[in-house]
PDB file of C-alpha atoms and ligand atoms in Angstrom:
ATOM      1  CA  UNK A 499     117.594  92.748  89.216  1.00 38.00           C
ATOM      2  CA  UNK A 500     113.941  91.748  89.176  1.00 51.00           C
ATOM      3  CA  UNK A 501     112.629  91.935  85.593  1.00 86.00           C
ATOM      4  CA  UNK A 502     109.065  91.261  86.680  1.00 94.00           C
ATOM      5  CA  UNK A 503     106.859  94.284  87.154  1.00 95.00           C
ATOM      6  CA  UNK A 504     103.271  93.332  86.392  1.00 97.00           C
ATOM      7  CA  UNK A 505     101.664  90.284  87.970  1.00 98.00           C
ATOM      8  CA  UNK A 506      98.336  88.481  87.522  1.00 98.00           C
ATOM      9  CA  UNK A 507      97.469  85.962  90.244  1.00 98.00           C
ATOM     10  CA  UNK A 508      94.620  83.468  89.784  1.00 98.00           C
ATOM     11  CA  UNK A 509      93.269  81.876  92.956  1.00 98.00           C
ATOM     12  CA  UNK A 510      90.863  78.970  93.428  1.00 97.00           C
ATOM     13  CA  UNK A 511      89.173  77.038  96.188  1.00 95.00           C
ATOM     14  CA  UNK A 512      92.524  75.580  97.358  1.00 97.00           C
ATOM     15  CA  UNK A 513      93.646  78.906  98.827  1.00 98.00           C
ATOM     16  CA  UNK A 514      90.631  78.884 101.156  1.00 97.00           C
ATOM     17  CA  UNK A 515      90.814  75.169 102.008  1.00 96.00           C
ATOM     18  CA  UNK A 516      92.956  75.732 105.114  1.00 97.00           C
ATOM     19  CA  UNK A 517      90.403  78.293 106.305  1.00 97.00           C
ATOM     20  CA  UNK A 518      87.938  75.397 106.482  1.00 94.00           C
ATOM     21  CA  UNK A 519      86.001  76.130 103.291  1.00 92.00           C
ATOM     22  CA  UNK A 520      85.423  72.993 101.208  1.00 84.00           C
ATOM     23  CA  UNK A 521      86.976  72.814  97.757  1.00 82.00           C
ATOM     24  CA  UNK A 522      84.803  71.566  94.915  1.00 76.00           C
ATOM     25  CA  UNK A 523      86.566  68.449  93.849  1.00 67.00           C
ATOM     26  CA  UNK A 524      88.652  67.225  96.757  1.00 61.00           C
ATOM     27  CA  UNK A 525      87.633  64.415  99.129  1.00 59.00           C
ATOM     28  CA  UNK A 526      84.624  65.631 101.119  1.00 60.00           C
ATOM     29  CA  UNK A 527      84.300  68.522  98.649  1.00 60.00           C
ATOM     30  CA  UNK A 528      81.046  70.324  98.069  1.00 61.00           C
ATOM     31  CA  UNK A 529      80.062  68.340  95.032  1.00 61.00           C
ATOM     32  CA  UNK A 530      80.191  65.047  96.861  1.00 60.00           C
ATOM     33  CA  UNK A 531      77.101  66.130  98.781  1.00 72.00           C
ATOM     34  CA  UNK A 532      75.322  67.850  95.882  1.00 77.00           C
ATOM     35  CA  UNK A 533      75.318  67.199  92.169  1.00 79.00           C
ATOM     36  CA  UNK A 534      76.444  70.315  90.346  1.00 78.00           C
ATOM     37  CA  UNK A 535      73.354  70.189  88.127  1.00 77.00           C
ATOM     38  CA  UNK A 536      71.146  70.309  91.240  1.00 83.00           C
ATOM     39  CA  UNK A 537      72.546  73.522  92.730  1.00 88.00           C
ATOM     40  CA  UNK A 538      74.813  75.492  90.429  1.00 91.00           C
ATOM     41  CA  UNK A 539      73.052  75.991  87.122  1.00 94.00           C
ATOM     42  CA  UNK A 540      70.334  78.410  85.979  1.00 95.00           C
ATOM     43  CA  UNK A 541      68.211  75.369  85.094  1.00 95.00           C
ATOM     44  CA  UNK A 542      68.457  74.105  88.681  1.00 94.00           C
ATOM     45  CA  UNK A 543      67.303  77.485  89.984  1.00 95.00           C
ATOM     46  CA  UNK A 544      64.329  77.480  87.614  1.00 95.00           C
ATOM     47  CA  UNK A 545      63.435  73.891  88.549  1.00 94.00           C
ATOM     48  CA  UNK A 546      63.905  73.979  92.333  1.00 93.00           C
ATOM     49  CA  UNK A 547      64.651  77.490  93.624  1.00 95.00           C
ATOM     50  CA  UNK A 548      64.188  76.447  97.288  1.00 94.00           C
ATOM     51  CA  UNK A 549      66.950  73.829  97.072  1.00 92.00           C
ATOM     52  CA  UNK A 550      69.333  76.252  95.369  1.00 94.00           C
ATOM     53  CA  UNK A 551      68.591  79.161  97.725  1.00 95.00           C
ATOM     54  CA  UNK A 552      68.946  76.907 100.783  1.00 93.00           C
ATOM     55  CA  UNK A 553      72.306  75.600  99.534  1.00 92.00           C
ATOM     56  CA  UNK A 554      73.662  79.123  98.986  1.00 94.00           C
ATOM     57  CA  UNK A 555      72.156  80.401 102.259  1.00 95.00           C
ATOM     58  CA  UNK A 556      74.136  77.680 104.065  1.00 92.00           C
ATOM     59  CA  UNK A 557      77.321  78.575 102.216  1.00 92.00           C
ATOM     60  CA  UNK A 558      76.821  82.317 102.818  1.00 96.00           C
ATOM     61  CA  UNK A 559      76.353  81.710 106.554  1.00 95.00           C
ATOM     62  CA  UNK A 560      79.329  79.342 106.705  1.00 93.00           C
ATOM     63  CA  UNK A 561      81.891  81.614 105.073  1.00 95.00           C
ATOM     64  CA  UNK A 562      81.127  84.381 107.543  1.00 97.00           C
ATOM     65  CA  UNK A 563      82.373  82.070 110.311  1.00 97.00           C
ATOM     66  CA  UNK A 564      85.703  81.435 108.551  1.00 97.00           C
ATOM     67  CA  UNK A 565      88.914  83.430 108.759  1.00 98.00           C
ATOM     68  CA  UNK A 566      91.606  84.225 106.204  1.00 98.00           C
ATOM     69  CA  UNK A 567      94.724  82.037 106.451  1.00 98.00           C
ATOM     70  CA  UNK A 568      98.429  82.900 105.960  1.00 98.00           C
ATOM     71  CA  UNK A 569      98.103  82.558 102.170  1.00 98.00           C
ATOM     72  CA  UNK A 570      95.423  85.277 101.991  1.00 98.00           C
ATOM     73  CA  UNK A 571      97.458  87.509 104.316  1.00 98.00           C
ATOM     74  CA  UNK A 572     100.615  87.017 102.261  1.00 98.00           C
ATOM     75  CA  UNK A 573      98.852  88.013  99.017  1.00 98.00           C
ATOM     76  CA  UNK A 574      97.418  91.075 100.767  1.00 98.00           C
ATOM     77  CA  UNK A 575     100.949  92.036 101.808  1.00 98.00           C
ATOM     78  CA  UNK A 576     102.170  91.638  98.226  1.00 98.00           C
ATOM     79  CA  UNK A 577      99.215  93.737  97.062  1.00 98.00           C
ATOM     80  CA  UNK A 578     100.162  96.521  99.519  1.00 98.00           C
ATOM     81  CA  UNK A 579     103.875  96.492  98.829  1.00 97.00           C
ATOM     82  CA  UNK A 580     104.287  95.509  95.177  1.00 97.00           C
ATOM     83  CA  UNK A 581     105.203  98.620  93.187  1.00 95.00           C
ATOM     84  CA  UNK A 582     104.054  97.368  89.783  1.00 96.00           C
ATOM     85  CA  UNK A 583     100.618  96.407  88.499  1.00 97.00           C
ATOM     86  CA  UNK A 584      99.044  93.501  90.316  1.00 98.00           C
ATOM     87  CA  UNK A 585      95.648  91.848  89.975  1.00 98.00           C
ATOM     88  CA  UNK A 586      94.296  88.999  92.100  1.00 98.00           C
ATOM     89  CA  UNK A 587      91.682  87.264  89.962  1.00 98.00           C
ATOM     90  CA  UNK A 588      89.772  84.917  92.198  1.00 98.00           C
ATOM     91  CA  UNK A 589      87.344  82.173  91.265  1.00 97.00           C
ATOM     92  CA  UNK A 590      86.330  82.110  94.899  1.00 97.00           C
ATOM     93  CA  UNK A 591      83.053  83.580  95.998  1.00 97.00           C
ATOM     94  CA  UNK A 592      84.203  84.017  99.593  1.00 98.00           C
ATOM     95  CA  UNK A 593      85.564  87.359 100.834  1.00 98.00           C
ATOM     96  CA  UNK A 594      88.738  86.090 102.508  1.00 98.00           C
ATOM     97  CA  UNK A 595      91.126  88.001 100.204  1.00 98.00           C
ATOM     98  CA  UNK A 596      89.412  91.255 101.164  1.00 98.00           C
ATOM     99  CA  UNK A 597      89.194  90.383 104.853  1.00 98.00           C
ATOM    100  CA  UNK A 598      92.960  89.744 104.839  1.00 98.00           C
ATOM    101  CA  UNK A 599      93.439  93.262 103.429  1.00 98.00           C
ATOM    102  CA  UNK A 600      93.608  92.538  99.682  1.00 98.00           C
ATOM    103  CA  UNK A 601      92.444  95.480  97.546  1.00 98.00           C
ATOM    104  CA  UNK A 602      93.264  94.671  93.919  1.00 98.00           C
ATOM    105  CA  UNK A 603      90.859  91.699  93.874  1.00 98.00           C
ATOM    106  CA  UNK A 604      88.490  90.765  91.051  1.00 98.00           C
ATOM    107  CA  UNK A 605      85.772  88.123  91.635  1.00 98.00           C
ATOM    108  CA  UNK A 606      85.263  86.522  88.244  1.00 98.00           C
ATOM    109  CA  UNK A 607      82.645  84.068  89.605  1.00 98.00           C
ATOM    110  CA  UNK A 608      80.735  86.572  91.740  1.00 98.00           C
ATOM    111  CA  UNK A 609      80.436  86.863  95.511  1.00 98.00           C
ATOM    112  CA  UNK A 610      78.480  85.032  98.189  1.00 97.00           C
ATOM    113  CA  UNK A 611      77.909  88.289 100.047  1.00 98.00           C
ATOM    114  CA  UNK A 612      76.086  89.945  97.143  1.00 97.00           C
ATOM    115  CA  UNK A 613      72.524  89.458  96.005  1.00 98.00           C
ATOM    116  CA  UNK A 614      71.551  90.187  92.417  1.00 98.00           C
ATOM    117  CA  UNK A 615      68.074  91.410  91.533  1.00 98.00           C
ATOM    118  CA  UNK A 616      66.847  89.784  88.341  1.00 96.00           C
ATOM    119  CA  UNK A 617      64.108  92.445  88.066  1.00 97.00           C
ATOM    120  CA  UNK A 618      66.177  95.665  88.192  1.00 98.00           C
ATOM    121  CA  UNK A 619      69.728  94.239  87.766  1.00 97.00           C
ATOM    122  CA  UNK A 620      71.006  95.940  90.984  1.00 96.00           C
ATOM    123  CA  UNK A 621      73.526  94.225  93.221  1.00 96.00           C
ATOM    124  CA  UNK A 622      73.243  94.635  96.995  1.00 96.00           C
ATOM    125  CA  UNK A 623      75.515  93.565  99.798  1.00 97.00           C
ATOM    126  CA  UNK A 624      73.712  90.588 101.377  1.00 98.00           C
ATOM    127  CA  UNK A 625      74.750  88.666 104.496  1.00 97.00           C
ATOM    128  CA  UNK A 626      71.448  87.014 105.486  1.00 97.00           C
ATOM    129  CA  UNK A 627      69.278  84.331 103.861  1.00 98.00           C
ATOM    130  CA  UNK A 628      67.456  84.607 100.538  1.00 98.00           C
ATOM    131  CA  UNK A 629      65.138  81.613 101.066  1.00 97.00           C
ATOM    132  CA  UNK A 630      62.338  83.800 102.452  1.00 97.00           C
ATOM    133  CA  UNK A 631      62.373  85.879  99.224  1.00 97.00           C
ATOM    134  CA  UNK A 632      63.206  89.310 100.669  1.00 97.00           C
ATOM    135  CA  UNK A 633      62.473  92.445  98.642  1.00 97.00           C
ATOM    136  CA  UNK A 634      65.238  94.026  96.563  1.00 97.00           C
ATOM    137  CA  UNK A 635      66.411  97.215  98.353  1.00 96.00           C
ATOM    138  CA  UNK A 636      66.490  98.940  94.951  1.00 95.00           C
ATOM    139  CA  UNK A 637      63.114  98.135  93.336  1.00 97.00           C
ATOM    140  CA  UNK A 638      61.162  96.252  96.010  1.00 97.00           C
ATOM    141  CA  UNK A 639      60.617  93.141  93.859  1.00 97.00           C
ATOM    142  CA  UNK A 640      61.128  89.716  95.448  1.00 97.00           C
ATOM    143  CA  UNK A 641      63.541  88.729  92.668  1.00 97.00           C
ATOM    144  CA  UNK A 642      66.907  88.322  94.370  1.00 97.00           C
ATOM    145  CA  UNK A 643      69.282  85.459  93.545  1.00 97.00           C
ATOM    146  CA  UNK A 644      72.838  84.693  94.673  1.00 98.00           C
ATOM    147  CA  UNK A 645      75.340  86.837  92.753  1.00 98.00           C
ATOM    148  CA  UNK A 646      77.325  83.750  91.864  1.00 97.00           C
ATOM    149  CA  UNK A 647      78.215  82.722  88.314  1.00 97.00           C
ATOM    150  CA  UNK A 648      76.615  79.351  87.678  1.00 96.00           C
ATOM    151  CA  UNK A 649      77.801  76.738  85.198  1.00 93.00           C
ATOM    152  CA  UNK A 650      76.727  77.855  81.746  1.00 93.00           C
ATOM    153  CA  UNK A 651      76.824  81.573  82.684  1.00 96.00           C
ATOM    154  CA  UNK A 652      79.441  84.096  81.601  1.00 96.00           C
ATOM    155  CA  UNK A 653      82.149  84.957  84.172  1.00 98.00           C
ATOM    156  CA  UNK A 654      82.408  88.598  85.149  1.00 98.00           C
ATOM    157  CA  UNK A 655      84.860  91.273  83.991  1.00 98.00           C
ATOM    158  CA  UNK A 656      86.707  89.188  81.408  1.00 98.00           C
ATOM    159  CA  UNK A 657      87.871  92.271  79.496  1.00 98.00           C
ATOM    160  CA  UNK A 658      89.606  93.632  82.584  1.00 98.00           C
ATOM    161  CA  UNK A 659      91.236  90.265  83.175  1.00 98.00           C
ATOM    162  CA  UNK A 660      92.556  89.994  79.623  1.00 97.00           C
ATOM    163  CA  UNK A 661      93.781  93.593  79.708  1.00 97.00           C
ATOM    164  CA  UNK A 662      95.812  92.784  82.837  1.00 98.00           C
ATOM    165  CA  UNK A 663      97.066  89.561  81.244  1.00 97.00           C
ATOM    166  CA  UNK A 664      98.311  91.418  78.189  1.00 96.00           C
ATOM    167  CA  UNK A 665     100.605  93.533  80.397  1.00 96.00           C
ATOM    168  CA  UNK A 666     101.660  90.779  82.805  1.00 97.00           C
ATOM    169  CA  UNK A 667     105.241  89.555  83.106  1.00 97.00           C
ATOM    170  CA  UNK A 668     104.246  86.833  85.546  1.00 98.00           C
ATOM    171  CA  UNK A 669     101.116  84.697  85.855  1.00 98.00           C
ATOM    172  CA  UNK A 670     100.684  82.724  89.084  1.00 98.00           C
ATOM    173  CA  UNK A 671      97.968  80.134  89.689  1.00 98.00           C
ATOM    174  CA  UNK A 672      97.218  79.175  93.305  1.00 98.00           C
ATOM    175  CA  UNK A 673      94.972  76.351  94.555  1.00 97.00           C
ATOM    176  CA  UNK A 674      92.923  75.705  91.467  1.00 96.00           C
ATOM    177  CA  UNK A 675      92.393  72.370  89.744  1.00 93.00           C
ATOM    178  CA  UNK A 676      92.403  73.842  86.243  1.00 90.00           C
ATOM    179  CA  UNK A 677      89.130  72.108  85.418  1.00 89.00           C
ATOM    180  CA  UNK A 678      86.813  75.113  85.031  1.00 88.00           C
ATOM    181  CA  UNK A 679      87.083  77.298  81.919  1.00 91.00           C
ATOM    182  CA  UNK A 680      87.813  80.053  81.009  1.00 94.00           C
ATOM    183  CA  UNK A 681      90.098  80.373  84.081  1.00 95.00           C
ATOM    184  CA  UNK A 682      91.735  77.043  83.267  1.00 94.00           C
ATOM    185  CA  UNK A 683      92.890  78.512  79.944  1.00 95.00           C
ATOM    186  CA  UNK A 684      94.611  81.574  81.422  1.00 97.00           C
ATOM    187  CA  UNK A 685      97.961  79.802  81.698  1.00 97.00           C
ATOM    188  CA  UNK A 686      98.020  79.163  77.948  1.00 96.00           C
ATOM    189  CA  UNK A 687      97.016  82.766  77.255  1.00 95.00           C
ATOM    190  CA  UNK A 688      99.799  83.957  79.559  1.00 96.00           C
ATOM    191  CA  UNK A 689     102.356  81.768  77.789  1.00 94.00           C
ATOM    192  CA  UNK A 690     101.337  82.988  74.374  1.00 94.00           C
ATOM    193  CA  UNK A 691     101.785  86.536  75.700  1.00 92.00           C
ATOM    194  CA  UNK A 692     105.281  85.533  76.881  1.00 93.00           C
ATOM    195  CA  UNK A 693     104.631  85.873  80.597  1.00 96.00           C
ATOM    196  CA  UNK A 694     106.436  83.589  83.008  1.00 97.00           C
ATOM    197  CA  UNK A 695     104.036  81.061  84.591  1.00 98.00           C
ATOM    198  CA  UNK A 696     104.118  79.584  88.094  1.00 98.00           C
ATOM    199  CA  UNK A 697     101.756  77.134  89.766  1.00 98.00           C
ATOM    200  CA  UNK A 698     101.381  76.775  93.556  1.00 98.00           C
ATOM    201  CA  UNK A 699      99.109  73.876  94.464  1.00 98.00           C
ATOM    202  CA  UNK A 700      98.722  70.881  96.723  1.00 97.00           C
ATOM    203  CA  UNK A 701      98.884  68.565  93.719  1.00 96.00           C
ATOM    204  CA  UNK A 702      99.442  69.044  90.017  1.00 95.00           C
ATOM    205  CA  UNK A 703      96.468  70.646  88.279  1.00 92.00           C
ATOM    206  CA  UNK A 704      95.011  69.502  84.939  1.00 91.00           C
ATOM    207  CA  UNK A 705      97.031  72.140  83.093  1.00 91.00           C
ATOM    208  CA  UNK A 706     100.213  71.643  85.097  1.00 94.00           C
ATOM    209  CA  UNK A 707     102.325  70.919  82.024  1.00 95.00           C
ATOM    210  CA  UNK A 708     101.734  74.452  80.769  1.00 96.00           C
ATOM    211  CA  UNK A 709     103.535  76.084  83.690  1.00 97.00           C
ATOM    212  CA  UNK A 710     107.218  77.023  83.639  1.00 97.00           C
ATOM    213  CA  UNK A 711     107.418  76.033  87.284  1.00 98.00           C
ATOM    214  CA  UNK A 712     105.232  74.084  89.722  1.00 98.00           C
ATOM    215  CA  UNK A 713     105.636  74.120  93.501  1.00 98.00           C
ATOM    216  CA  UNK A 714     103.618  71.540  95.423  1.00 98.00           C
ATOM    217  CA  UNK A 715     102.433  71.936  99.024  1.00 98.00           C
ATOM    218  CA  UNK A 716      99.831  73.701 101.155  1.00 98.00           C
ATOM    219  CA  UNK A 717      99.041  77.283 100.162  1.00 98.00           C
ATOM    220  CA  UNK A 718      99.579  78.486 103.748  1.00 98.00           C
ATOM    221  CA  UNK A 719     103.277  77.589 103.363  1.00 98.00           C
ATOM    222  CA  UNK A 720     103.974  78.060  99.652  1.00 98.00           C
ATOM    223  CA  UNK A 721     102.338  81.455  99.225  1.00 98.00           C
ATOM    224  CA  UNK A 722     104.056  83.326 102.106  1.00 98.00           C
ATOM    225  CA  UNK A 723     107.438  81.924 100.990  1.00 98.00           C
ATOM    226  CA  UNK A 724     106.866  83.010  97.379  1.00 98.00           C
ATOM    227  CA  UNK A 725     105.669  86.483  98.443  1.00 98.00           C
ATOM    228  CA  UNK A 726     108.830  87.008 100.516  1.00 98.00           C
ATOM    229  CA  UNK A 727     110.919  85.998  97.476  1.00 97.00           C
ATOM    230  CA  UNK A 728     109.108  88.498  95.297  1.00 97.00           C
ATOM    231  CA  UNK A 729     109.440  91.334  97.778  1.00 96.00           C
ATOM    232  CA  UNK A 730     113.123  90.561  98.276  1.00 94.00           C
ATOM    233  CA  UNK A 731     113.629  90.897  94.516  1.00 89.00           C
ATOM    234  CA  UNK A 732     114.617  87.275  94.069  1.00 65.00           C
ATOM    235  CA  UNK A 733     112.088  86.395  91.383  1.00 65.00           C
ATOM    236  CA  UNK A 734     113.485  85.007  88.163  1.00 53.00           C
TER     237      UNK A 734
HETATM  238  P1  NAD B 806      88.697  72.840  92.849  1.00 51.51           P
HETATM  239  O1  NAD B 806      87.993  72.293  94.051  1.00 51.51           O
HETATM  240  O2  NAD B 806      88.356  72.290  91.531  1.00 51.51           O
HETATM  241  O3  NAD B 806      90.259  72.654  93.051  1.00 51.51           O
HETATM  242  C1  NAD B 806      90.888  72.964  94.249  1.00 51.51           C
HETATM  243  C2  NAD B 806      92.386  72.837  94.054  1.00 51.51           C
HETATM  244  O4  NAD B 806      93.006  73.286  95.249  1.00 51.51           O
HETATM  245  C3  NAD B 806      92.864  71.416  93.789  1.00 51.51           C
HETATM  246  O5  NAD B 806      93.781  71.423  92.705  1.00 51.51           O
HETATM  247  C4  NAD B 806      93.576  71.032  95.089  1.00 51.51           C
HETATM  248  O6  NAD B 806      94.710  70.215  94.847  1.00 51.51           O
HETATM  249  C5  NAD B 806      94.016  72.374  95.599  1.00 51.51           C
HETATM  250  N1  NAD B 806      94.162  72.448  97.050  1.00 51.51           N
HETATM  251  C6  NAD B 806      93.405  71.849  98.020  1.00 51.51           C
HETATM  252  N2  NAD B 806      93.852  72.175  99.229  1.00 51.51           N
HETATM  253  C7  NAD B 806      94.912  73.002  99.047  1.00 51.51           C
HETATM  254  C8  NAD B 806      95.809  73.667  99.925  1.00 51.51           C
HETATM  255  N3  NAD B 806      95.695  73.560 101.247  1.00 51.51           N
HETATM  256  N4  NAD B 806      96.788  74.429  99.390  1.00 51.51           N
HETATM  257  C9  NAD B 806      96.911  74.546  98.041  1.00 51.51           C
HETATM  258  N5  NAD B 806      96.110  73.940  97.167  1.00 51.51           N
HETATM  259  C10 NAD B 806      95.114  73.176  97.659  1.00 51.51           C
HETATM  260  O7  NAD B 806      88.500  74.420  92.904  1.00 51.51           O
HETATM  261  P2  NAD B 806      88.657  75.487  91.756  1.00 51.51           P
HETATM  262  O8  NAD B 806      89.725  75.114  90.801  1.00 51.51           O
HETATM  263  O9  NAD B 806      88.652  76.801  92.404  1.00 51.51           O
HETATM  264  O10 NAD B 806      87.272  75.247  91.012  1.00 51.51           O
HETATM  265  C11 NAD B 806      86.706  76.228  90.469  1.00 51.51           C
HETATM  266  C12 NAD B 806      85.339  76.517  91.130  1.00 51.51           C
HETATM  267  O11 NAD B 806      85.269  76.318  92.536  1.00 51.51           O
HETATM  268  C13 NAD B 806      85.090  77.949  90.991  1.00 51.51           C
HETATM  269  O12 NAD B 806      83.931  78.101  90.251  1.00 51.51           O
HETATM  270  C14 NAD B 806      84.887  78.534  92.375  1.00 51.51           C
HETATM  271  O13 NAD B 806      83.925  79.552  92.310  1.00 51.51           O
HETATM  272  C15 NAD B 806      84.450  77.379  93.127  1.00 51.51           C
HETATM  273  N6  NAD B 806      84.623  77.320  94.600  1.00 51.51           N
HETATM  274  C16 NAD B 806      84.835  78.419  95.384  1.00 51.51           C
HETATM  275  C17 NAD B 806      85.008  78.298  96.762  1.00 51.51           C
HETATM  276  C18 NAD B 806      85.257  79.526  97.612  1.00 51.51           C
HETATM  277  O14 NAD B 806      84.763  80.600  97.307  1.00 51.51           O
HETATM  278  N7  NAD B 806      86.052  79.394  98.681  1.00 51.51           N
HETATM  279  C19 NAD B 806      84.936  77.038  97.349  1.00 51.51           C
HETATM  280  C20 NAD B 806      84.688  75.929  96.523  1.00 51.51           C
HETATM  281  C21 NAD B 806      84.548  76.086  95.161  1.00 51.51           C
END
């Protein structure tokens, strides 16, 4: 009998790595080409908006060329078929969970394919560049920025995340290094709420010791195998 009903799944850059999207900290990762302070902080945007907009324009164009991999498809299948509550909290700003068919997805660090107007606070779906300072479709001001949570900014929808965590019987972390808070602290929150905790990652994350179980390997193999276990009722 499967005692697990409600699941919270945290995903990070590692789940999209096999789709060809760079992780942040791995070899050849994004930050090896750019210092984080130069592109992913509000101060950087104030200091050199062209550099920041060009960086995100490149990323926005690149992700639209990429495809979901078996790990995204497996989570979408779990989302469709799991009878209990389920929430996929992603730190990723790509849309590969959705393109694989995932529905119960929450982007705590924003989305590449949204633009945020700093004049009227509206968010618009945005697939093209921002470097040429297009007008906001809502108010007409040329005040759009990437709708991505930068270092030093508050992640989105934390109350919803903690509400789901309070009811979760299982917390699963997939492809995240556990270096960026508050997401890195979710495993400890889950433990204190008596949820079971499972890590699926290529290598042990910073918070690995907090998990009840760690499985090491590529997400494209580990995630489909785990999803089949869950759907077969073999979870412990
Ligand atoms: P990270 O780069 O710090 O860590 C990536 C983790 O994934 C590492 O632990 C690595 O061992 C693991 N990994 C690499 N390849 C893997 C594979 N094939 N299968 C399983 N695991 C694999 O990324 P993070 O922890 O997500 O860092 C957080 C920040 O990175 C977030 O702010 C997020 O917004 C941002 N980010 C997002 C994207 C994206 O949207 N695709 C890409 C890069 C970074």
